[in-house]
PDB file of C-alpha atoms and ligand atoms in Angstrom:
ATOM      1  CA  MET A  19     145.682  77.853 153.875  1.00 95.00           C
ATOM      2  CA  ASN A  20     143.099  75.461 155.152  1.00 96.00           C
ATOM      3  CA  LEU A  21     140.821  76.737 158.270  1.00 96.00           C
ATOM      4  CA  ILE A  22     139.782  73.866 160.633  1.00 97.00           C
ATOM      5  CA  ARG A  23     137.441  75.337 163.018  1.00 97.00           C
ATOM      6  CA  PHE A  24     136.835  72.658 166.180  1.00 98.00           C
ATOM      7  CA  ASP A  25     133.569  73.103 168.282  1.00 97.00           C
ATOM      8  CA  SER A  26     135.412  73.454 171.877  1.00 97.00           C
ATOM      9  CA  HIS A  27     138.400  73.506 172.986  1.00 98.00           C
ATOM     10  CA  ARG A  28     138.418  70.168 174.024  1.00 98.00           C
ATOM     11  CA  ALA A  29     137.811  69.028 170.742  1.00 98.00           C
ATOM     12  CA  TRP A  30     140.363  71.296 169.602  1.00 98.00           C
ATOM     13  CA  VAL A  31     143.140  69.560 171.913  1.00 98.00           C
ATOM     14  CA  ARG A  32     141.310  65.985 170.444  1.00 98.00           C
ATOM     15  CA  GLY A  33     142.161  67.090 166.765  1.00 98.00           C
ATOM     16  CA  VAL A  34     145.538  68.279 166.965  1.00 98.00           C
ATOM     17  CA  ALA A  35     146.707  65.461 168.948  1.00 98.00           C
ATOM     18  CA  SER A  36     145.063  62.775 166.941  1.00 98.00           C
ATOM     19  CA  TRP A  37     146.639  64.498 163.793  1.00 98.00           C
ATOM     20  CA  TRP A  38     149.937  64.938 165.098  1.00 98.00           C
ATOM     21  CA  ARG A  39     149.587  61.141 165.854  1.00 98.00           C
ATOM     22  CA  ASP A  40     148.972  60.088 162.245  1.00 98.00           C
ATOM     23  CA  ARG A  41     152.172  62.202 161.631  1.00 98.00           C
ATOM     24  CA  LEU A  42     154.396  60.176 163.999  1.00 98.00           C
ATOM     25  CA  ARG A  43     152.765  56.988 162.722  1.00 98.00           C
ATOM     26  CA  LEU A  44     153.450  57.813 159.189  1.00 98.00           C
ATOM     27  CA  ASN A  45     156.769  58.907 159.607  1.00 98.00           C
ATOM     28  CA  PRO A  46     158.217  57.976 162.538  1.00 98.00           C
ATOM     29  CA  GLN A  47     161.638  59.755 162.136  1.00 98.00           C
ATOM     30  CA  LEU A  48     159.671  63.447 161.861  1.00 98.00           C
ATOM     31  CA  THR A  49     161.343  66.346 162.295  1.00 98.00           C
ATOM     32  CA  MET A  50     159.922  68.896 164.185  1.00 98.00           C
ATOM     33  CA  CYS A  51     160.048  72.794 164.891  1.00 98.00           C
ATOM     34  CA  LEU A  52     157.809  73.622 168.431  1.00 98.00           C
ATOM     35  CA  PRO A  53     156.562  76.665 169.723  1.00 98.00           C
ATOM     36  CA  THR A  54     155.968  77.514 173.594  1.00 94.00           C
ATOM     37  CA  GLY A  55     153.799  80.208 174.842  1.00 92.00           C
ATOM     38  CA  LEU A  56     150.581  78.865 176.557  1.00 94.00           C
ATOM     39  CA  THR A  57     148.165  77.878 173.129  1.00 97.00           C
ATOM     40  CA  PRO A  58     150.037  74.253 172.783  1.00 98.00           C
ATOM     41  CA  LEU A  59     150.583  73.388 176.283  1.00 97.00           C
ATOM     42  CA  PRO A  60     147.201  71.059 176.473  1.00 98.00           C
ATOM     43  CA  ILE A  61     148.091  69.497 172.964  1.00 98.00           C
ATOM     44  CA  TYR A  62     151.815  68.565 174.444  1.00 98.00           C
ATOM     45  CA  GLU A  63     149.851  67.590 177.800  1.00 98.00           C
ATOM     46  CA  GLU A  64     147.825  64.585 175.326  1.00 98.00           C
ATOM     47  CA  MET A  65     150.616  63.893 173.567  1.00 98.00           C
ATOM     48  CA  VAL A  66     152.263  62.802 177.044  1.00 98.00           C
ATOM     49  CA  ARG A  67     149.427  61.404 177.959  1.00 98.00           C
ATOM     50  CA  SER A  68     149.230  59.491 173.973  1.00 98.00           C
ATOM     51  CA  VAL A  69     153.079  58.395 174.366  1.00 98.00           C
ATOM     52  CA  ARG A  70     152.119  56.841 178.296  1.00 98.00           C
ATOM     53  CA  SER A  71     149.456  55.113 176.894  1.00 98.00           C
ATOM     54  CA  GLY A  72     151.214  53.405 173.846  1.00 98.00           C
ATOM     55  CA  HIS A  73     149.488  55.378 171.375  1.00 98.00           C
ATOM     56  CA  ALA A  74     152.375  57.667 170.253  1.00 98.00           C
ATOM     57  CA  SER A  75     156.011  57.768 170.259  1.00 98.00           C
ATOM     58  CA  PHE A  76     159.080  60.103 169.521  1.00 98.00           C
ATOM     59  CA  SER A  77     161.590  57.480 169.863  1.00 98.00           C
ATOM     60  CA  GLN A  78     163.191  57.996 166.497  1.00 98.00           C
ATOM     61  CA  ALA A  79     161.626  61.746 166.004  1.00 98.00           C
ATOM     62  CA  SER A  80     163.299  65.161 166.702  1.00 98.00           C
ATOM     63  CA  ILE A  81     162.351  68.609 167.639  1.00 98.00           C
ATOM     64  CA  TRP A  82     163.855  71.876 167.712  1.00 98.00           C
ATOM     65  CA  GLY A  83     162.336  74.958 169.716  1.00 98.00           C
ATOM     66  CA  LEU A  84     161.413  77.488 167.958  1.00 98.00           C
ATOM     67  CA  ASP A  85     162.572  80.551 169.796  1.00 98.00           C
ATOM     68  CA  GLU A  86     164.472  81.451 172.858  1.00 98.00           C
ATOM     69  CA  PHE A  87     164.610  84.812 175.007  1.00 97.00           C
ATOM     70  CA  GLY A  88     167.914  86.700 175.393  1.00 97.00           C
ATOM     71  CA  ASP A  89     169.280  87.624 179.418  1.00 95.00           C
ATOM     72  CA  ILE A  90     166.789  85.296 180.716  1.00 95.00           C
ATOM     73  CA  PRO A  91     169.057  82.868 182.888  1.00 94.00           C
ATOM     74  CA  ARG A  92     169.186  79.019 181.990  1.00 93.00           C
ATOM     75  CA  ASP A  93     167.148  77.877 185.139  1.00 94.00           C
ATOM     76  CA  ASP A  94     164.542  80.456 184.809  1.00 96.00           C
ATOM     77  CA  PRO A  95     161.367  78.513 184.797  1.00 95.00           C
ATOM     78  CA  GLY A  96     159.968  80.751 182.032  1.00 94.00           C
ATOM     79  CA  ARG A  97     162.874  80.127 179.298  1.00 95.00           C
ATOM     80  CA  LEU A  98     161.491  78.480 176.595  1.00 96.00           C
ATOM     81  CA  GLU A  99     163.621  75.647 176.401  1.00 97.00           C
ATOM     82  CA  ASN A 100     162.747  75.311 180.211  1.00 97.00           C
ATOM     83  CA  THR A 101     158.719  75.334 179.581  1.00 97.00           C
ATOM     84  CA  LEU A 102     158.814  73.020 176.729  1.00 97.00           C
ATOM     85  CA  ARG A 103     161.264  70.462 178.583  1.00 97.00           C
ATOM     86  CA  ARG A 104     158.631  70.862 181.458  1.00 97.00           C
ATOM     87  CA  HIS A 105     155.459  70.276 179.630  1.00 97.00           C
ATOM     88  CA  LEU A 106     156.772  67.858 176.612  1.00 98.00           C
ATOM     89  CA  VAL A 107     160.423  66.668 176.247  1.00 98.00           C
ATOM     90  CA  ASP A 108     161.145  65.363 179.362  1.00 97.00           C
ATOM     91  CA  ALA A 109     157.535  63.406 179.732  1.00 98.00           C
ATOM     92  CA  ILE A 110     158.069  61.569 176.235  1.00 98.00           C
ATOM     93  CA  ASP A 111     160.200  58.835 174.929  1.00 98.00           C
ATOM     94  CA  LEU A 112     162.552  61.664 172.883  1.00 98.00           C
ATOM     95  CA  ALA A 113     165.831  60.348 172.166  1.00 97.00           C
ATOM     96  CA  PRO A 114     168.327  62.842 174.695  1.00 93.00           C
ATOM     97  CA  ASP A 115     170.477  63.938 171.725  1.00 96.00           C
ATOM     98  CA  ALA A 116     167.044  64.957 169.244  1.00 98.00           C
ATOM     99  CA  CYS A 117     166.020  67.679 171.191  1.00 97.00           C
ATOM    100  CA  HIS A 118     167.770  71.608 169.872  1.00 98.00           C
ATOM    101  CA  PHE A 119     167.531  74.486 171.108  1.00 98.00           C
ATOM    102  CA  LEU A 120     168.959  78.113 170.460  1.00 98.00           C
ATOM    103  CA  ASP A 121     171.076  79.066 173.503  1.00 97.00           C
ATOM    104  CA  PRO A 122     171.044  82.693 173.436  1.00 96.00           C
ATOM    105  CA  SER A 123     173.759  83.396 176.331  1.00 93.00           C
ATOM    106  CA  ARG A 124     176.394  81.621 174.360  1.00 95.00           C
ATOM    107  CA  PRO A 125     178.826  83.442 172.519  1.00 95.00           C
ATOM    108  CA  ASP A 126     178.339  81.746 169.324  1.00 97.00           C
ATOM    109  CA  LEU A 127     174.738  82.624 168.392  1.00 97.00           C
ATOM    110  CA  ASP A 128     175.063  83.547 164.909  1.00 97.00           C
ATOM    111  CA  ASP A 129     177.050  80.374 163.940  1.00 98.00           C
ATOM    112  CA  GLN A 130     174.162  78.354 166.662  1.00 98.00           C
ATOM    113  CA  CYS A 131     171.244  80.122 164.201  1.00 98.00           C
ATOM    114  CA  ARG A 132     173.504  79.267 160.953  1.00 97.00           C
ATOM    115  CA  ARG A 133     173.176  75.050 161.695  1.00 97.00           C
ATOM    116  CA  PHE A 134     169.828  75.333 163.306  1.00 98.00           C
ATOM    117  CA  GLY A 135     167.307  72.597 161.806  1.00 98.00           C
ATOM    118  CA  PRO A 136     167.217  69.372 159.979  1.00 98.00           C
ATOM    119  CA  ALA A 137     169.105  69.156 156.893  1.00 95.00           C
ATOM    120  CA  GLY A 138     166.239  68.724 154.579  1.00 94.00           C
ATOM    121  CA  GLY A 139     163.817  71.546 156.107  1.00 98.00           C
ATOM    122  CA  PHE A 140     161.231  70.677 158.950  1.00 98.00           C
ATOM    123  CA  ASP A 141     158.624  68.093 158.354  1.00 98.00           C
ATOM    124  CA  LEU A 142     156.325  69.744 160.392  1.00 98.00           C
ATOM    125  CA  VAL A 143     156.490  73.057 161.910  1.00 98.00           C
ATOM    126  CA  LEU A 144     153.820  73.883 164.781  1.00 98.00           C
ATOM    127  CA  LEU A 145     153.435  78.019 165.412  1.00 98.00           C
ATOM    128  CA  GLY A 146     151.537  80.101 167.868  1.00 97.00           C
ATOM    129  CA  ILE A 147     150.155  84.029 166.944  1.00 95.00           C
ATOM    130  CA  GLY A 148     151.066  86.595 168.597  1.00 89.00           C
ATOM    131  CA  ALA A 149     148.760  89.444 169.122  1.00 90.00           C
ATOM    132  CA  ASN A 150     150.381  91.384 165.911  1.00 93.00           C
ATOM    133  CA  GLY A 151     150.785  88.319 163.793  1.00 95.00           C
ATOM    134  CA  HIS A 152     154.078  87.773 164.860  1.00 96.00           C
ATOM    135  CA  LEU A 153     155.603  83.838 164.050  1.00 97.00           C
ATOM    136  CA  GLY A 154     158.054  82.856 166.785  1.00 97.00           C
ATOM    137  CA  MET A 155     159.889  85.931 167.285  1.00 97.00           C
ATOM    138  CA  ASN A 156     159.490  87.249 163.688  1.00 98.00           C
ATOM    139  CA  GLU A 157     158.237  90.402 164.087  1.00 97.00           C
ATOM    140  CA  PRO A 158     156.225  92.797 162.071  1.00 97.00           C
ATOM    141  CA  GLY A 159     158.245  93.856 158.792  1.00 97.00           C
ATOM    142  CA  SER A 160     160.334  90.232 158.998  1.00 98.00           C
ATOM    143  CA  ALA A 161     161.160  89.277 155.568  1.00 98.00           C
ATOM    144  CA  ALA A 162     159.472  86.472 154.269  1.00 98.00           C
ATOM    145  CA  ASP A 163     162.900  84.818 153.438  1.00 98.00           C
ATOM    146  CA  SER A 164     164.618  85.823 157.156  1.00 98.00           C
ATOM    147  CA  PRO A 165     166.934  83.470 158.238  1.00 98.00           C
ATOM    148  CA  THR A 166     167.356  81.783 161.981  1.00 98.00           C
ATOM    149  CA  ARG A 167     168.299  84.770 163.364  1.00 98.00           C
ATOM    150  CA  ARG A 168     168.892  87.561 166.862  1.00 98.00           C
ATOM    151  CA  VAL A 169     165.852  89.568 166.978  1.00 98.00           C
ATOM    152  CA  GLU A 170     164.960  92.772 168.379  1.00 97.00           C
ATOM    153  CA  LEU A 171     161.113  91.979 170.401  1.00 96.00           C
ATOM    154  CA  HIS A 172     158.386  94.664 169.716  1.00 95.00           C
ATOM    155  CA  ASP A 173     157.207  96.643 173.019  1.00 95.00           C
ATOM    156  CA  SER A 174     153.471  94.864 172.955  1.00 93.00           C
ATOM    157  CA  THR A 175     155.607  91.299 172.700  1.00 93.00           C
ATOM    158  CA  ILE A 176     158.060  92.214 175.955  1.00 95.00           C
ATOM    159  CA  ALA A 177     154.763  93.244 177.580  1.00 94.00           C
ATOM    160  CA  ALA A 178     153.185  90.099 176.446  1.00 92.00           C
ATOM    161  CA  ALA A 179     156.027  88.127 177.652  1.00 93.00           C
ATOM    162  CA  ALA A 180     155.447  88.797 180.991  1.00 94.00           C
ATOM    163  CA  ARG A 181     152.777  86.059 181.492  1.00 91.00           C
ATOM    164  CA  TYR A 182     155.461  83.593 181.249  1.00 93.00           C
ATOM    165  CA  PHE A 183     157.401  84.659 184.327  1.00 94.00           C
ATOM    166  CA  ASP A 184     157.134  85.465 188.063  1.00 92.00           C
ATOM    167  CA  HIS A 185     159.278  88.547 188.127  1.00 94.00           C
ATOM    168  CA  ASP A 186     159.457  91.527 186.158  1.00 91.00           C
ATOM    169  CA  ARG A 187     162.550  91.189 184.207  1.00 93.00           C
ATOM    170  CA  LEU A 188     161.531  90.925 181.148  1.00 96.00           C
ATOM    171  CA  PRO A 189     163.820  90.191 178.096  1.00 96.00           C
ATOM    172  CA  ARG A 190     163.794  92.332 175.254  1.00 96.00           C
ATOM    173  CA  TRP A 191     165.522  90.121 172.455  1.00 98.00           C
ATOM    174  CA  GLY A 192     165.814  86.692 171.730  1.00 97.00           C
ATOM    175  CA  ALA A 193     166.459  84.224 168.955  1.00 98.00           C
ATOM    176  CA  THR A 194     164.362  82.760 166.655  1.00 98.00           C
ATOM    177  CA  VAL A 195     163.838  80.113 163.374  1.00 98.00           C
ATOM    178  CA  GLY A 196     163.413  82.808 160.482  1.00 98.00           C
ATOM    179  CA  LEU A 197     160.413  82.934 158.562  1.00 98.00           C
ATOM    180  CA  GLY A 198     162.739  81.353 155.597  1.00 98.00           C
ATOM    181  CA  PRO A 199     163.036  77.918 157.361  1.00 98.00           C
ATOM    182  CA  ILE A 200     159.172  77.905 158.662  1.00 98.00           C
ATOM    183  CA  LEU A 201     157.511  78.732 155.283  1.00 98.00           C
ATOM    184  CA  SER A 202     160.223  76.123 153.694  1.00 98.00           C
ATOM    185  CA  GLY A 203     158.672  73.193 156.446  1.00 98.00           C
ATOM    186  CA  ASN A 204     156.870  70.444 154.623  1.00 98.00           C
ATOM    187  CA  GLU A 205     153.735  70.779 156.531  1.00 98.00           C
ATOM    188  CA  VAL A 206     152.615  74.220 159.059  1.00 98.00           C
ATOM    189  CA  TRP A 207     150.141  74.086 161.501  1.00 98.00           C
ATOM    190  CA  LEU A 208     148.477  77.542 163.113  1.00 98.00           C
ATOM    191  CA  LEU A 209     147.394  77.339 166.730  1.00 98.00           C
ATOM    192  CA  ALA A 210     145.056  79.567 168.158  1.00 98.00           C
ATOM    193  CA  THR A 211     142.860  79.285 170.842  1.00 98.00           C
ATOM    194  CA  GLY A 212     140.406  81.859 173.088  1.00 97.00           C
ATOM    195  CA  ALA A 213     138.548  85.079 172.160  1.00 96.00           C
ATOM    196  CA  SER A 214     141.544  87.070 172.550  1.00 95.00           C
ATOM    197  CA  LYS A 215     143.209  85.704 169.371  1.00 96.00           C
ATOM    198  CA  ALA A 216     139.683  85.869 167.651  1.00 97.00           C
ATOM    199  CA  ASP A 217     140.650  89.670 165.540  1.00 96.00           C
ATOM    200  CA  ILE A 218     144.439  88.371 164.638  1.00 96.00           C
ATOM    201  CA  VAL A 219     143.097  85.349 163.423  1.00 97.00           C
ATOM    202  CA  ARG A 220     140.199  87.653 161.146  1.00 97.00           C
ATOM    203  CA  ARG A 221     143.149  89.511 159.995  1.00 97.00           C
ATOM    204  CA  ILE A 222     145.297  86.745 158.602  1.00 97.00           C
ATOM    205  CA  VAL A 223     142.204  85.331 157.179  1.00 96.00           C
ATOM    206  CA  ARG A 224     141.293  88.372 155.376  1.00 96.00           C
ATOM    207  CA  ASP A 225     144.019  91.048 155.483  1.00 96.00           C
ATOM    208  CA  GLU A 226     146.378  91.821 152.592  1.00 96.00           C
ATOM    209  CA  ILE A 227     149.168  88.904 152.323  1.00 97.00           C
ATOM    210  CA  ASN A 228     151.760  90.852 153.982  1.00 94.00           C
ATOM    211  CA  GLU A 229     155.318  91.136 155.609  1.00 96.00           C
ATOM    212  CA  GLU A 230     153.883  93.807 158.072  1.00 97.00           C
ATOM    213  CA  LEU A 231     151.263  90.697 159.132  1.00 97.00           C
ATOM    214  CA  PRO A 232     154.029  87.922 159.094  1.00 98.00           C
ATOM    215  CA  ALA A 233     150.992  85.558 159.673  1.00 98.00           C
ATOM    216  CA  SER A 234     149.289  86.110 157.053  1.00 98.00           C
ATOM    217  CA  LEU A 235     152.496  85.016 154.327  1.00 98.00           C
ATOM    218  CA  LEU A 236     150.861  81.078 155.814  1.00 98.00           C
ATOM    219  CA  ARG A 237     148.557  81.703 152.859  1.00 97.00           C
ATOM    220  CA  ARG A 238     150.878  81.240 150.548  1.00 96.00           C
ATOM    221  CA  HIS A 239     151.691  77.995 151.770  1.00 98.00           C
ATOM    222  CA  ALA A 240     150.787  74.921 149.995  1.00 97.00           C
ATOM    223  CA  ASN A 241     150.079  72.902 153.421  1.00 98.00           C
ATOM    224  CA  CYS A 242     149.280  74.719 155.989  1.00 98.00           C
ATOM    225  CA  SER A 243     146.412  74.629 158.495  1.00 98.00           C
ATOM    226  CA  LEU A 244     144.692  77.203 160.643  1.00 98.00           C
ATOM    227  CA  LEU A 245     143.655  75.051 163.701  1.00 98.00           C
ATOM    228  CA  VAL A 246     141.420  77.245 165.950  1.00 98.00           C
ATOM    229  CA  ASP A 247     138.966  76.375 168.276  1.00 98.00           C
ATOM    230  CA  ALA A 248     135.410  77.902 168.575  1.00 97.00           C
ATOM    231  CA  ASP A 249     136.294  81.254 170.627  1.00 97.00           C
ATOM    232  CA  ALA A 250     139.309  82.075 168.072  1.00 97.00           C
ATOM    233  CA  GLY A 251     137.496  81.492 165.221  1.00 96.00           C
ATOM    234  CA  ALA A 252     134.381  83.351 166.187  1.00 94.00           C
ATOM    235  CA  ARG A 253     135.031  86.349 163.117  1.00 83.00           C
ATOM    236  CA  PRO A 254     135.951  84.474 160.341  1.00 68.00           C
TER     237      PRO A 254
HETATM  238  C1  GLP B 306     155.017  84.156 172.060  1.00 73.05           C
HETATM  239  C2  GLP B 306     155.713  83.458 171.057  1.00 73.05           C
HETATM  240  C3  GLP B 306     155.461  82.882 170.056  1.00 73.05           C
HETATM  241  C4  GLP B 306     153.940  82.659 170.369  1.00 73.05           C
HETATM  242  C5  GLP B 306     153.375  83.715 170.586  1.00 73.05           C
HETATM  243  C6  GLP B 306     151.665  83.664 171.066  1.00 73.05           C
HETATM  244  O1  GLP B 306     155.459  85.914 171.668  1.00 73.05           O
HETATM  245  N1  GLP B 306     156.950  84.200 170.728  1.00 73.05           N
HETATM  246  O2  GLP B 306     156.167  81.993 169.770  1.00 73.05           O
HETATM  247  O3  GLP B 306     153.333  82.078 169.648  1.00 73.05           O
HETATM  248  O4  GLP B 306     153.928  84.773 172.099  1.00 73.05           O
HETATM  249  O5  GLP B 306     151.781  82.833 172.679  1.00 73.05           O
HETATM  250  P1  GLP B 306     150.301  82.698 173.424  1.00 73.05           P
HETATM  251  O6  GLP B 306     150.614  81.214 173.163  1.00 73.05           O
HETATM  252  O7  GLP B 306     150.860  82.453 175.190  1.00 73.05           O
HETATM  253  O8  GLP B 306     149.396  83.618 173.534  1.00 73.05           O
END
């Protein structure tokens, strides 16, 4: 895993967006797995600007949403699909049928999970980090080869989800792309910003590689970058 520390949040946004534009130029048909959470939103906004100014195009690319909360109404703005649509998908030149989301409200969730993702695996996986080291909704204890599946959320993850909603009917479960397909991605970028992520970034880099700390498993990946701003990388 390469640890790349940018001097400021602004430099982090520009740097990651510049890498992303390069990947799209090299492979216009890039298949991507994308997270929500608050961390990647400034990068998505930069990519929207890049598309509008003609410096990037998603017209031949495809996107899969990393995870989705269960028991949240389809029109809830805090639903992860709605967040990703609002901040990226609806503002770029992606083909309407090139964007895929898990829908935990449908009875065929197991089937959806089995079929989710591109045939050859993801070219690029972007990830945020939960405070307990979770990736997507792969909580501590998830197997390194876990498939895309329904999962129960840990109490700390449920509490942390409060920041995505304007009500207190918080999700207790969800569906997530598994650690298996994440770790099989050709290239993985783990994103972290702000002082609140400094401890977990340090643990990911220093602690023993362990399924109790899912993000540490990325250290075994041949092409993974941990991309942090100065605050998140303050305790390397
Ligand atoms: C949530 C999401 C993850 C996300 C993480 C960090 O639990 N399921 O995909 O990466 O929390 O979120 P944030 O970027 O808001 O700190």
